[in-house]
Short mmCIF file of C-alpha atoms in Angstrom, two decimals:
data_model
loop_
_atom_site.label_atom_id
_atom_site.label_comp_id
_atom_site.label_asym_id
_atom_site.label_seq_id
_atom_site.Cartn_x
_atom_site.Cartn_y
_atom_site.Cartn_z
CA UNK A 15 9.61 -5.01 7.20
CA UNK A 16 10.25 -2.63 10.03
CA UNK A 17 9.90 1.16 9.57
CA UNK A 18 13.17 2.82 8.71
CA UNK A 19 14.40 5.99 10.44
CA UNK A 20 13.55 8.24 7.47
CA UNK A 21 10.32 6.40 6.99
CA UNK A 22 9.27 7.52 10.50
CA UNK A 23 10.36 11.17 9.95
CA UNK A 24 8.41 11.25 6.59
CA UNK A 25 5.24 9.80 8.26
CA UNK A 26 5.52 12.43 10.98
CA UNK A 27 6.05 15.26 8.46
CA UNK A 28 2.82 14.09 6.54
CA UNK A 29 0.81 14.25 9.88
CA UNK A 30 2.38 17.60 10.76
CA UNK A 31 1.46 19.11 7.42
CA UNK A 32 -2.15 17.83 7.47
CA UNK A 33 -3.12 17.94 11.22
CA UNK A 34 -0.47 20.06 12.99
CA UNK A 35 2.60 19.56 15.25
CA UNK A 36 0.58 18.58 18.44
CA UNK A 37 -0.97 15.57 16.64
CA UNK A 38 2.29 14.65 15.09
CA UNK A 39 3.93 14.34 18.57
CA UNK A 40 1.36 11.60 19.44
CA UNK A 41 1.86 10.01 16.16
CA UNK A 42 5.70 10.01 16.56
CA UNK A 43 5.43 8.66 20.04
CA UNK A 44 3.56 5.58 18.65
CA UNK A 45 5.77 5.22 15.75
CA UNK A 46 8.88 4.96 17.77
CA UNK A 47 7.60 3.26 20.91
CA UNK A 48 5.03 0.88 19.47
CA UNK A 49 1.48 0.40 20.77
CA UNK A 50 0.68 2.36 24.04
CA UNK A 51 -2.22 3.21 26.20
CA UNK A 52 -3.57 6.76 26.19
CA UNK A 53 -1.98 7.50 29.62
CA UNK A 54 1.41 6.11 28.53
CA UNK A 55 1.27 8.42 25.49
CA UNK A 56 0.51 11.53 27.56
CA UNK A 57 3.41 10.46 29.91
CA UNK A 58 5.94 9.57 27.08
CA UNK A 59 5.18 12.09 24.29
CA UNK A 60 7.87 14.71 23.96
CA UNK A 61 5.44 17.57 24.69
CA UNK A 62 3.13 18.74 27.49
CA UNK A 63 -0.07 17.20 26.19
CA UNK A 64 -2.80 16.52 28.74
CA UNK A 65 -4.45 13.07 28.91
CA UNK A 66 -7.81 14.60 27.49
CA UNK A 67 -5.95 16.16 24.57
CA UNK A 68 -4.29 12.76 23.85
CA UNK A 69 -7.71 11.06 23.84
CA UNK A 70 -9.08 13.72 21.40
CA UNK A 71 -5.94 13.28 19.08
CA UNK A 72 -6.44 9.52 19.03
CA UNK A 73 -10.10 9.90 18.14
CA UNK A 74 -9.03 12.19 15.31
CA UNK A 75 -6.44 9.70 14.04
CA UNK A 76 -8.87 6.77 14.34
CA UNK A 77 -11.40 8.79 12.39
CA UNK A 78 -8.79 9.17 9.60
CA UNK A 79 -7.73 5.48 9.66
CA UNK A 80 -4.24 6.19 10.97
CA UNK A 81 -4.65 4.44 14.42
CA UNK A 82 -6.41 1.26 15.45
CA UNK A 83 -7.43 0.60 19.07
CA UNK A 84 -7.15 -2.95 20.53
CA UNK A 85 -6.76 -4.72 23.80
CA UNK A 86 -5.18 -8.09 24.99
CA UNK A 87 -6.96 -10.54 27.09
CA UNK A 88 -5.42 -10.72 30.68
CA UNK A 89 -3.90 -14.05 31.62
CA UNK A 90 -6.32 -16.65 33.19
CA UNK A 91 -6.87 -15.95 36.93
CA UNK A 92 -5.67 -12.37 36.62
CA UNK A 93 -8.05 -9.81 38.19
CA UNK A 94 -6.62 -6.91 36.10
CA UNK A 95 -8.78 -5.51 33.25
CA UNK A 96 -7.64 -5.37 29.59
CA UNK A 97 -5.96 -2.11 28.87
CA UNK A 98 -6.89 -0.37 25.62
CA UNK A 99 -3.78 0.22 23.50
CA UNK A 100 -3.39 2.23 20.27
CA UNK A 101 -1.48 1.01 17.25
CA UNK A 102 -0.29 3.51 14.63
CA UNK A 103 -0.92 2.30 11.07
CA UNK A 104 2.32 3.46 9.14
CA UNK A 105 1.17 2.48 5.70
CA UNK A 106 -2.20 4.37 6.08
CA UNK A 107 -0.30 7.53 6.89
CA UNK A 108 1.74 7.23 3.73
CA UNK A 109 -1.42 6.45 1.69
CA UNK A 110 -2.54 9.95 2.56
CA UNK A 111 -0.10 11.36 -0.09
CA UNK A 112 -1.61 8.89 -2.80
CA UNK A 113 -5.24 10.07 -2.62
CA UNK A 114 -4.93 11.43 -6.02
CA UNK A 115 -3.81 8.04 -7.39
CA UNK A 116 -6.68 6.46 -5.67
CA UNK A 117 -9.16 8.91 -7.07
CA UNK A 118 -7.84 8.38 -10.58
CA UNK A 119 -8.34 4.61 -10.24
CA UNK A 120 -11.98 5.18 -9.39
CA UNK A 121 -12.64 7.87 -11.99
CA UNK A 122 -11.28 5.67 -14.73
CA UNK A 123 -13.12 2.58 -13.68
CA UNK A 124 -16.44 3.83 -12.20
CA UNK A 125 -16.81 7.33 -13.31
CA UNK A 126 -16.84 10.92 -11.88
CA UNK A 127 -19.76 10.52 -9.61
CA UNK A 128 -18.15 7.56 -7.79
CA UNK A 129 -14.90 9.63 -7.64
CA UNK A 130 -16.78 12.53 -5.86
CA UNK A 131 -18.25 10.15 -3.16
CA UNK A 132 -14.77 8.53 -2.84
CA UNK A 133 -13.18 12.04 -2.38
CA UNK A 134 -15.66 12.74 0.47
CA UNK A 135 -14.52 9.52 2.40
CA UNK A 136 -10.79 10.24 1.64
CA UNK A 137 -11.03 13.76 2.99
CA UNK A 138 -13.20 12.88 5.99
CA UNK A 139 -11.85 9.39 6.81
CA UNK A 140 -15.27 7.76 7.73
CA UNK A 141 -18.76 8.82 6.89
CA UNK A 142 -22.36 7.40 7.07
CA UNK A 143 -24.76 7.66 4.04
CA UNK A 144 -26.40 10.57 5.77
CA UNK A 145 -23.20 12.47 6.10
CA UNK A 146 -22.25 11.83 2.54
CA UNK A 147 -25.61 13.29 1.49
CA UNK A 148 -25.24 16.29 3.92
CA UNK A 149 -21.80 16.90 2.41
CA UNK A 150 -23.13 16.86 -1.06
CA UNK A 151 -25.67 19.62 -0.25
CA UNK A 152 -22.95 21.84 0.78
CA UNK A 153 -20.56 21.28 -2.10
CA UNK A 154 -20.94 19.10 -5.22
CA UNK A 155 -24.67 18.75 -5.38
CA UNK A 156 -24.79 15.53 -7.41
CA UNK A 157 -27.95 14.47 -5.63
CA UNK A 158 -29.00 11.74 -3.17
CA UNK A 159 -29.95 9.15 -5.84
CA UNK A 160 -26.52 9.48 -7.46
CA UNK A 161 -24.78 9.25 -4.01
CA UNK A 162 -26.62 6.08 -3.19
CA UNK A 163 -25.93 4.43 -6.57
CA UNK A 164 -22.24 5.52 -6.42
CA UNK A 165 -21.82 4.08 -3.01
CA UNK A 166 -23.42 0.86 -4.12
CA UNK A 167 -20.85 0.59 -7.05
CA UNK A 168 -17.85 1.40 -4.71
CA UNK A 169 -18.86 -1.18 -2.20
CA UNK A 170 -19.40 -3.86 -4.92
CA UNK A 171 -15.99 -3.14 -6.42
CA UNK A 172 -14.39 -3.26 -2.80
CA UNK A 173 -13.10 0.24 -3.07
CA UNK A 174 -15.13 1.19 0.06
CA UNK A 175 -15.72 -1.04 3.04
CA UNK A 176 -17.51 -1.07 6.35
CA UNK A 177 -15.27 0.19 9.23
CA UNK A 178 -13.49 -2.43 11.24
CA UNK A 179 -14.20 -3.36 14.82
CA UNK A 180 -13.44 -0.25 16.98
CA UNK A 181 -11.62 -2.26 19.69
CA UNK A 182 -10.82 -5.87 18.96
CA UNK A 183 -9.64 -8.06 21.83
CA UNK A 184 -6.63 -10.24 21.07
CA UNK A 185 -6.06 -13.64 22.77
CA UNK A 186 -3.06 -13.91 25.01
CA UNK A 187 -0.44 -15.63 22.97
CA UNK A 188 1.22 -17.12 26.13
CA UNK A 189 -1.96 -18.98 26.90
CA UNK A 190 -2.47 -20.34 23.35
CA UNK A 191 -1.56 -24.00 23.05
CA UNK A 192 1.49 -24.63 20.97
CA UNK A 193 0.99 -26.35 17.68
CA UNK A 194 2.43 -29.82 17.30
CA UNK A 195 5.66 -29.71 15.15
CA UNK A 196 4.92 -30.97 11.70
CA UNK A 197 1.15 -31.30 12.25
CA UNK A 198 -1.25 -30.70 9.44
CA UNK A 199 -2.90 -27.81 11.17
CA UNK A 200 0.48 -26.08 11.58
CA UNK A 201 1.09 -26.42 7.90
CA UNK A 202 -2.11 -25.04 6.77
CA UNK A 203 -2.70 -22.27 9.24
CA UNK A 204 0.17 -19.78 9.36
CA UNK A 205 0.19 -17.38 12.22
CA UNK A 206 0.38 -13.66 11.51
CA UNK A 207 4.04 -12.47 11.96
CA UNK A 208 3.59 -9.17 13.55
CA UNK A 209 1.22 -7.61 16.12
CA UNK A 210 -0.19 -5.20 13.49
CA UNK A 211 -1.21 -8.12 11.34
CA UNK A 212 -2.91 -9.80 14.41
CA UNK A 213 -4.76 -6.59 15.39
CA UNK A 214 -5.90 -5.95 11.71
CA UNK A 215 -6.94 -9.61 11.34
CA UNK A 216 -9.00 -9.42 14.53
CA UNK A 217 -10.55 -5.96 13.57
CA UNK A 218 -11.59 -6.67 10.01
CA UNK A 219 -15.04 -8.45 9.87
CA UNK A 220 -15.87 -11.24 7.57
CA UNK A 221 -16.27 -10.62 3.79
CA UNK A 222 -20.06 -10.66 3.86
CA UNK A 223 -20.13 -7.87 6.52
CA UNK A 224 -17.16 -6.06 5.35
CA UNK A 225 -18.60 -5.63 1.80
CA UNK A 226 -22.26 -6.23 2.39
CA UNK A 227 -24.93 -6.51 -0.34
CA UNK A 228 -25.96 -2.91 -0.78
CA UNK A 229 -29.35 -2.11 -2.41
CA UNK A 230 -31.80 0.71 -2.71
CA UNK A 231 -35.52 0.00 -2.33
CA UNK A 232 -38.32 2.12 -3.71
CA UNK A 233 -41.31 2.92 -1.43
CA UNK A 234 -43.72 0.42 -3.02
CA UNK A 235 -41.41 -2.60 -2.93
CA UNK A 236 -40.53 -1.58 0.72
CA UNK A 237 -44.16 -1.75 1.71
CA UNK A 238 -44.68 -5.04 0.00
CA UNK A 239 -41.53 -6.51 1.59
CA UNK A 240 -42.70 -5.35 5.10
CA UNK A 241 -46.17 -6.97 4.68
CA UNK A 242 -44.63 -10.22 3.47
CA UNK A 243 -42.07 -10.15 6.35
CA UNK A 244 -44.82 -9.69 8.88
CA UNK A 245 -46.73 -12.78 7.52
CA UNK A 246 -43.46 -14.80 7.55
CA UNK A 247 -42.42 -13.65 10.99
CA UNK A 248 -45.75 -14.91 12.55
CA UNK A 249 -45.01 -18.39 11.23
CA UNK A 250 -41.31 -18.42 11.53
CA UNK A 251 -39.36 -20.56 14.13
CA UNK A 252 -36.30 -19.51 16.05
CA UNK A 253 -33.88 -20.90 13.57
CA UNK A 254 -35.30 -18.94 10.69
CA UNK A 255 -35.34 -15.74 12.82
CA UNK A 256 -31.64 -16.22 13.46
CA UNK A 257 -30.90 -16.73 9.74
CA UNK A 258 -33.07 -13.67 8.87
CA UNK A 259 -31.04 -11.63 11.40
CA UNK A 260 -27.76 -12.67 9.85
CA UNK A 261 -29.04 -11.86 6.28
CA UNK A 262 -30.11 -8.40 7.50
CA UNK A 263 -26.67 -7.77 9.02
CA UNK A 264 -25.10 -8.59 5.64
CA UNK A 265 -27.43 -6.53 3.63
CA UNK A 266 -27.61 -2.69 3.69
CA UNK A 267 -30.48 -0.58 2.50
CA UNK A 268 -29.32 2.69 1.09
CA UNK A 269 -32.84 4.01 0.61
CA UNK A 270 -32.83 5.12 4.26
CA UNK A 271 -30.55 8.20 4.87
CA UNK A 272 -30.63 7.61 8.55
CA UNK A 273 -28.79 4.27 8.03
CA UNK A 274 -25.90 4.33 10.63
CA UNK A 275 -23.52 2.02 8.72
CA UNK A 276 -20.10 3.94 8.72
CA UNK A 277 -17.90 3.44 5.55
CA UNK A 278 -14.39 4.09 4.86
CA UNK A 279 -11.93 3.77 1.82
CA UNK A 280 -10.51 0.29 1.32
CA UNK A 281 -6.79 1.06 0.91
CA UNK A 282 -5.98 -2.58 0.40
CA UNK A 283 -7.95 -2.68 -2.82
CA UNK A 284 -6.53 0.43 -4.23
CA UNK A 285 -2.93 -0.86 -3.64
CA UNK A 286 -3.92 -4.12 -5.28
CA UNK A 287 -5.09 -2.23 -8.38
CA UNK A 288 -1.97 -0.13 -8.42
CA UNK A 289 0.15 -3.31 -8.15
CA UNK A 290 -1.66 -4.98 -10.96
CA UNK A 291 -1.29 -1.83 -13.15
CA UNK A 292 2.51 -1.84 -12.28
CA UNK A 293 2.73 -5.55 -13.29
CA UNK A 294 1.03 -4.79 -16.70
CA UNK A 295 3.47 -1.88 -17.35
CA UNK A 296 6.46 -4.04 -16.54
CA UNK A 297 5.46 -6.79 -18.81
CA UNK A 298 4.71 -4.31 -21.56
CA UNK A 299 8.20 -2.82 -21.34
CA UNK A 300 9.97 -6.17 -21.19
CA UNK A 301 7.72 -8.22 -23.64
CA UNK A 302 5.16 -6.48 -25.84
CA UNK A 303 1.69 -5.02 -26.08
CA UNK A 304 0.03 -8.36 -26.71
CA UNK A 305 1.59 -9.89 -23.56
CA UNK A 306 0.40 -6.89 -21.45
CA UNK A 307 -3.05 -7.28 -22.76
CA UNK A 308 -3.17 -11.04 -21.90
CA UNK A 309 -1.59 -10.39 -18.41
CA UNK A 310 -4.23 -7.66 -17.75
CA UNK A 311 -6.95 -10.14 -18.54
CA UNK A 312 -5.40 -12.73 -16.19
CA UNK A 313 -5.27 -10.24 -13.34
CA UNK A 314 -9.05 -9.46 -13.88
CA UNK A 315 -9.94 -13.08 -13.78
CA UNK A 316 -7.90 -13.87 -10.65
CA UNK A 317 -8.41 -10.70 -8.71
CA UNK A 318 -11.45 -11.87 -6.71
CA UNK A 319 -9.43 -14.88 -5.51
CA UNK A 320 -6.54 -12.88 -4.01
CA UNK A 321 -6.65 -12.87 -0.18
CA UNK A 322 -3.98 -10.40 0.35
CA UNK A 323 -2.14 -7.73 -1.53
CA UNK A 324 1.39 -9.08 -1.49
CA UNK A 325 0.47 -12.54 -2.85
CA UNK A 326 3.27 -14.34 -4.66
CA UNK A 327 1.19 -16.18 -7.20
CA UNK A 328 -2.35 -16.07 -8.60
CA UNK A 329 -4.86 -18.85 -8.81
CA UNK A 330 -4.56 -21.20 -11.94
CA UNK A 331 -6.53 -20.11 -14.89
CA UNK A 332 -7.56 -21.92 -18.04
CA UNK A 333 -6.90 -20.55 -21.60
CA UNK A 334 -10.53 -20.41 -22.23
CA UNK A 335 -11.27 -18.07 -19.15
CA UNK A 336 -8.28 -15.88 -20.13
CA UNK A 337 -9.52 -15.58 -23.70
CA UNK A 338 -13.03 -14.73 -22.70
CA UNK A 339 -11.73 -11.83 -20.58
CA UNK A 340 -9.24 -10.73 -23.39
CA UNK A 341 -12.00 -10.29 -25.89
CA UNK A 342 -14.14 -8.11 -23.49
CA UNK A 343 -11.44 -5.35 -23.60
CA UNK A 344 -11.19 -2.74 -26.35
CA UNK A 345 -7.55 -3.57 -27.29
CA UNK A 346 -8.08 -7.39 -27.07
CA UNK A 347 -11.28 -7.54 -29.24
CA UNK A 348 -9.42 -8.36 -32.47
CA UNK A 349 -7.11 -11.00 -30.74
CA UNK A 350 -7.59 -14.64 -31.87
CA UNK A 351 -7.20 -17.46 -29.39
CA UNK A 352 -3.96 -18.56 -31.16
CA UNK A 353 -2.53 -15.16 -30.47
CA UNK A 354 -3.37 -15.38 -26.80
CA UNK A 355 -1.88 -18.81 -26.52
CA UNK A 356 1.32 -17.44 -28.26
CA UNK A 357 1.50 -14.61 -25.69
CA UNK A 358 1.09 -17.09 -22.92
CA UNK A 359 3.96 -19.21 -24.30
CA UNK A 360 5.94 -16.04 -24.47
CA UNK A 361 5.16 -15.05 -20.80
CA UNK A 362 5.99 -18.61 -19.69
CA UNK A 363 9.47 -18.64 -21.41
CA UNK A 364 12.68 -17.99 -19.48
CA UNK A 365 15.92 -16.43 -20.61
CA UNK A 366 19.30 -15.41 -19.25
CA UNK A 367 17.93 -11.98 -18.29
CA UNK A 368 14.23 -12.54 -17.73
CA UNK A 369 12.41 -15.08 -15.58
CA UNK A 370 9.04 -16.62 -16.48
CA UNK A 371 6.20 -14.16 -15.74
CA UNK A 372 3.56 -16.99 -15.99
CA UNK A 373 3.83 -20.56 -14.80
CA UNK A 374 2.19 -23.35 -16.84
CA UNK A 375 0.76 -26.21 -14.71
CA UNK A 376 -1.35 -28.99 -16.31
CA UNK A 377 -2.85 -26.77 -18.96
CA UNK A 378 -3.55 -23.82 -16.63
CA UNK A 379 -1.55 -20.67 -16.12
CA UNK A 380 -0.46 -18.82 -12.91
CA UNK A 381 0.72 -15.29 -12.78
CA UNK A 382 4.14 -15.10 -10.87
CA UNK A 383 3.85 -11.65 -9.15
CA UNK A 384 7.04 -12.23 -7.30
CA UNK A 385 9.03 -12.63 -10.53
CA UNK A 386 7.56 -9.63 -12.14
CA UNK A 387 7.97 -7.26 -9.21
CA UNK A 388 11.56 -8.72 -8.55
CA UNK A 389 12.68 -7.71 -12.11
CA UNK A 390 11.50 -4.16 -11.57
CA UNK A 391 13.10 -3.90 -8.12
CA UNK A 392 16.34 -5.12 -9.52
CA UNK A 393 16.30 -2.70 -12.33
CA UNK A 394 15.64 0.15 -9.80
CA UNK A 395 18.52 -0.85 -7.55
CA UNK A 396 20.95 -1.35 -10.44
CA UNK A 397 20.04 2.08 -11.85
CA UNK A 398 20.90 3.66 -8.45
CA UNK A 399 24.22 1.79 -8.36
CA UNK A 400 25.01 2.86 -11.91
CA UNK A 401 24.42 6.53 -11.14
CA UNK A 402 26.21 6.50 -7.81
CA UNK A 403 29.23 4.28 -8.30
CA UNK A 404 29.70 4.03 -12.03
CA UNK A 405 29.74 1.21 -14.75
CA UNK A 406 32.44 -0.91 -13.10
CA UNK A 407 30.55 -1.09 -9.67
CA UNK A 408 27.31 -1.73 -11.67
CA UNK A 409 28.88 -4.78 -13.38
CA UNK A 410 30.14 -6.17 -10.01
CA UNK A 411 26.71 -5.52 -8.42
CA UNK A 412 24.91 -7.40 -11.21
CA UNK A 413 27.35 -10.32 -11.17
CA UNK A 414 26.85 -10.73 -7.28
CA UNK A 415 23.17 -10.45 -7.73
CA UNK A 416 23.15 -13.38 -10.31
CA UNK A 417 25.43 -15.51 -8.15
CA UNK A 418 23.41 -15.00 -4.95
CA UNK A 419 26.34 -16.20 -2.74
CA UNK A 420 29.53 -15.04 -1.24
CA UNK A 421 32.36 -14.44 -3.91
CA UNK A 422 35.96 -13.66 -3.34
CA UNK A 423 37.38 -10.39 -4.61
CA UNK A 424 39.53 -11.71 -7.38
CA UNK A 425 36.81 -13.69 -8.97
CA UNK A 426 34.56 -10.59 -8.92
CA UNK A 427 37.26 -8.58 -10.75
CA UNK A 428 37.59 -11.28 -13.38
CA UNK A 429 33.88 -11.57 -13.93
CA UNK A 430 33.26 -7.74 -14.12
CA UNK A 431 36.36 -7.10 -16.23
CA UNK A 432 37.81 -4.56 -13.83
CA UNK A 433 41.34 -3.88 -12.53
CA UNK A 434 42.13 -6.07 -9.53
CA UNK A 435 43.82 -3.18 -7.68
CA UNK A 436 40.66 -1.03 -8.05
CA UNK A 437 38.10 -3.74 -7.23
CA UNK A 438 38.45 -3.73 -3.40
CA UNK A 439 37.94 0.07 -3.13
CA UNK A 440 34.81 -0.09 -5.22
CA UNK A 441 33.44 -3.00 -3.21
CA UNK A 442 34.19 -1.33 0.06
CA UNK A 443 32.35 1.89 -1.07
CA UNK A 444 29.30 -0.12 -1.83
CA UNK A 445 29.64 -2.10 1.49
CA UNK A 446 29.90 1.19 3.50
CA UNK A 447 26.66 2.44 1.95
CA UNK A 448 24.74 -0.77 2.75
CA UNK A 449 24.57 -2.24 -0.71
CA UNK A 450 26.82 -5.32 -0.10
CA UNK A 451 27.30 -7.82 2.69
CA UNK A 452 31.04 -8.54 3.49
CA UNK A 453 32.72 -11.36 5.44
CA UNK A 454 36.41 -11.36 6.54
CA UNK A 455 38.51 -14.48 6.89
CA UNK A 456 42.00 -14.19 8.65
CA UNK A 457 44.76 -16.02 6.97
CA UNK A 458 47.09 -17.86 9.28
CA UNK A 459 50.04 -20.18 9.08
CA UNK A 460 52.31 -17.95 6.87
CA UNK A 461 55.26 -15.85 7.90
CA UNK A 462 54.67 -12.17 8.35
CA UNK A 463 51.34 -10.24 8.02
CA UNK A 464 48.81 -11.47 5.49
CA UNK A 465 45.83 -9.37 4.68
CA UNK A 466 42.33 -10.91 5.48
CA UNK A 467 40.47 -12.72 2.79
CA UNK A 468 37.27 -10.90 1.79
CA UNK A 469 34.11 -12.31 0.54
CA UNK A 470 31.14 -10.31 -0.86
CA UNK A 471 27.47 -10.88 -1.42
CA UNK A 472 24.30 -8.92 -2.21
CA UNK A 473 21.80 -9.36 0.64
CA UNK A 474 18.50 -8.41 -0.99
CA UNK A 475 16.76 -7.61 2.37
CA UNK A 476 19.51 -5.29 3.50
CA UNK A 477 19.55 -3.62 0.02
CA UNK A 478 15.87 -3.28 -0.10
CA UNK A 479 15.65 -1.63 3.38
CA UNK A 480 18.55 0.74 2.39
CA UNK A 481 16.64 1.63 -0.94
CA UNK A 482 13.48 2.26 1.05
CA UNK A 483 15.23 4.43 3.63
CA UNK A 484 16.86 6.64 0.82
CA UNK A 485 13.52 6.96 -1.01
CA UNK A 486 11.78 7.99 2.27
CA UNK A 487 14.55 10.50 2.67
CA UNK A 488 14.17 11.80 -0.86
CA UNK A 489 10.36 11.99 -0.49
CA UNK A 490 10.66 13.92 2.74
CA UNK A 491 13.16 16.44 1.10
CA UNK A 492 10.91 16.97 -1.90
CA UNK A 493 7.81 17.47 0.44
CA UNK A 494 9.69 19.88 2.69
CA UNK A 495 10.84 21.91 -0.43
CA UNK A 496 7.20 22.00 -1.80
CA UNK A 497 6.02 23.21 1.61
CA UNK A 498 8.69 25.79 1.72
CA UNK A 499 8.05 27.16 -1.76
CA UNK A 500 4.29 27.45 -1.19
CA UNK A 501 4.65 29.01 2.10
CA UNK A 502 7.07 31.61 0.76
CA UNK A 503 4.47 32.63 -1.88
CA UNK A 504 1.47 32.10 0.24
CA UNK A 505 0.08 35.72 -0.10
CA UNK A 506 0.53 35.66 -3.85
CA UNK A 507 -1.32 32.37 -4.26
CA UNK A 508 -4.23 33.53 -2.04
CA UNK A 509 -4.36 36.82 -4.16
CA UNK A 510 -4.36 34.83 -7.44
CA UNK A 511 -7.48 32.83 -6.27
CA UNK A 512 -9.66 35.96 -5.97
CA UNK A 513 -11.99 36.36 -8.94
CA UNK A 514 -11.80 40.11 -9.04
CA UNK A 515 -7.93 40.31 -8.97
CA UNK A 516 -5.80 40.28 -12.19
CA UNK A 517 -2.02 39.96 -11.73
CA UNK A 518 0.27 41.65 -14.16
CA UNK A 519 3.90 42.36 -14.67
CA UNK A 520 6.35 41.04 -11.97
CA UNK A 521 3.42 39.48 -9.95
CA UNK A 522 2.27 37.51 -12.90
CA UNK A 523 5.88 36.28 -13.50
CA UNK A 524 6.29 35.22 -9.83
CA UNK A 525 2.86 33.32 -10.09
CA UNK A 526 3.94 31.50 -13.20
CA UNK A 527 7.39 30.54 -11.57
CA UNK A 528 5.80 29.24 -8.35
CA UNK A 529 3.19 27.20 -10.24
CA UNK A 530 6.05 25.58 -12.41
CA UNK A 531 7.99 24.77 -9.25
CA UNK A 532 4.85 23.23 -7.68
CA UNK A 533 4.24 21.09 -10.82
CA UNK A 534 7.81 19.93 -10.99
CA UNK A 535 8.09 19.06 -7.34
CA UNK A 536 4.69 17.31 -7.11
CA UNK A 537 5.35 15.32 -10.38
CA UNK A 538 8.76 14.28 -9.06
CA UNK A 539 7.36 13.14 -5.75
CA UNK A 540 4.62 11.39 -7.61
CA UNK A 541 7.07 9.35 -9.62
CA UNK A 542 9.29 8.63 -6.59
CA UNK A 543 6.29 7.35 -4.75
CA UNK A 544 5.55 4.82 -7.56
CA UNK A 545 9.18 3.42 -6.97
CA UNK A 546 8.72 3.41 -3.18
CA UNK A 547 5.43 1.44 -3.50
CA UNK A 548 7.41 -1.07 -5.58
CA UNK A 549 9.60 -1.97 -2.53
CA UNK A 550 7.22 -1.21 0.39
CA UNK A 551 3.70 -2.19 -0.80
CA UNK A 552 4.02 -4.46 -3.87
#
């Protein structure tokens, strides 16, 4: 889905707050115009920024995972060189306000030490092991051994990854042979839909290099390994040397602080975990605690097989594998297999108001992510319609959502139990705000003027885009208000951080008030971002 207008404004605001207005000018130029070369940016950016400044800003944004460089192969026979272009990563910019959520995921699953290492990567974008150790000496002081072990855990859990290729080269699409219509290869291999997907696919290394086997050697084992490697190398042929080289590329030894492998947070994995957590909460609200426990176990079993975040369905899972995972959790230890099977039957059942959250196929069970997320999205949209337009509009909107087709005005009035004279005005209001799709049909053949025949439909893509834009707008307003409140009391907040200063009287009351405002605005934006991810990321 393309970025909306307020989505772009919100992303530019995030960059402005964290990096300044000059950096945000470059970012806005890329967001509005698409991928550009550095010279094009310096020419098109709405500010007098030199080419050298543009390059420095691009390096900064790349360091913080907000921009990806790439180039496209020139056509065959062309003497021109491939020009490096820069693609802004819109989602990664928005992820910058979710760092607290990412840290909480790691702290809950892997512990505080892993959270500290992750925080270093989140705040600096990309770091080597040596830089993580150097940073620790200046701040947390958890120790080199703990940092190595924590990094090992983070990579194994896919929360941290090796950085992508700095400048992937894309093939020229005009030169690629067209696939035969209906061919087997065309059905199996689906081309990425957007340039961003093509660039990211080309930049991200294969799984074994992206998440290498990370280990820590002690000095004794290292010496022994070196001796044995020397003996083996003297007798090895060329093929074995190539295999060994590939294995060393996949393995990373953290016992050497000078190791130059650069690491960064893997946002994809964090969004996957937050998506799973949201699915469990949705099922818990609409079914019960037992069904939520079983679904959480299914997500754990199938997570390693998910190739992308927005996958519609999980891999098939047997009852046995699901039950084995259930009993490893604290809330599921007392559950019998019969109870797990009953929960699976409940999750597989459909009703007039709930779809099946799990699909049963030949004794195996598949999680239907799309059905779970769609229910939550529908509830969010209907809640907005109820607040904004009232109960009658809510009934009309729900009826049109269930029908999924164009329906005439009178039939909507009958189904929603509303006055026929009021129905067109309510429908028109929702149409004007982008929540309905309308078609007009002129009536001919009669004498005199006959008003056009109106048909109405809920277009989910249009409504989703409208909801997203409104949520970006609301997030922007909350962030602007929070920035304004903190800036207006900047001196007081700085004064309160000094250890030898005690605030009393009116100053203390002002401090309490500004902290309460900060908490309210931050928590509101936090909850709004949960709803935003439901439409944009899940």
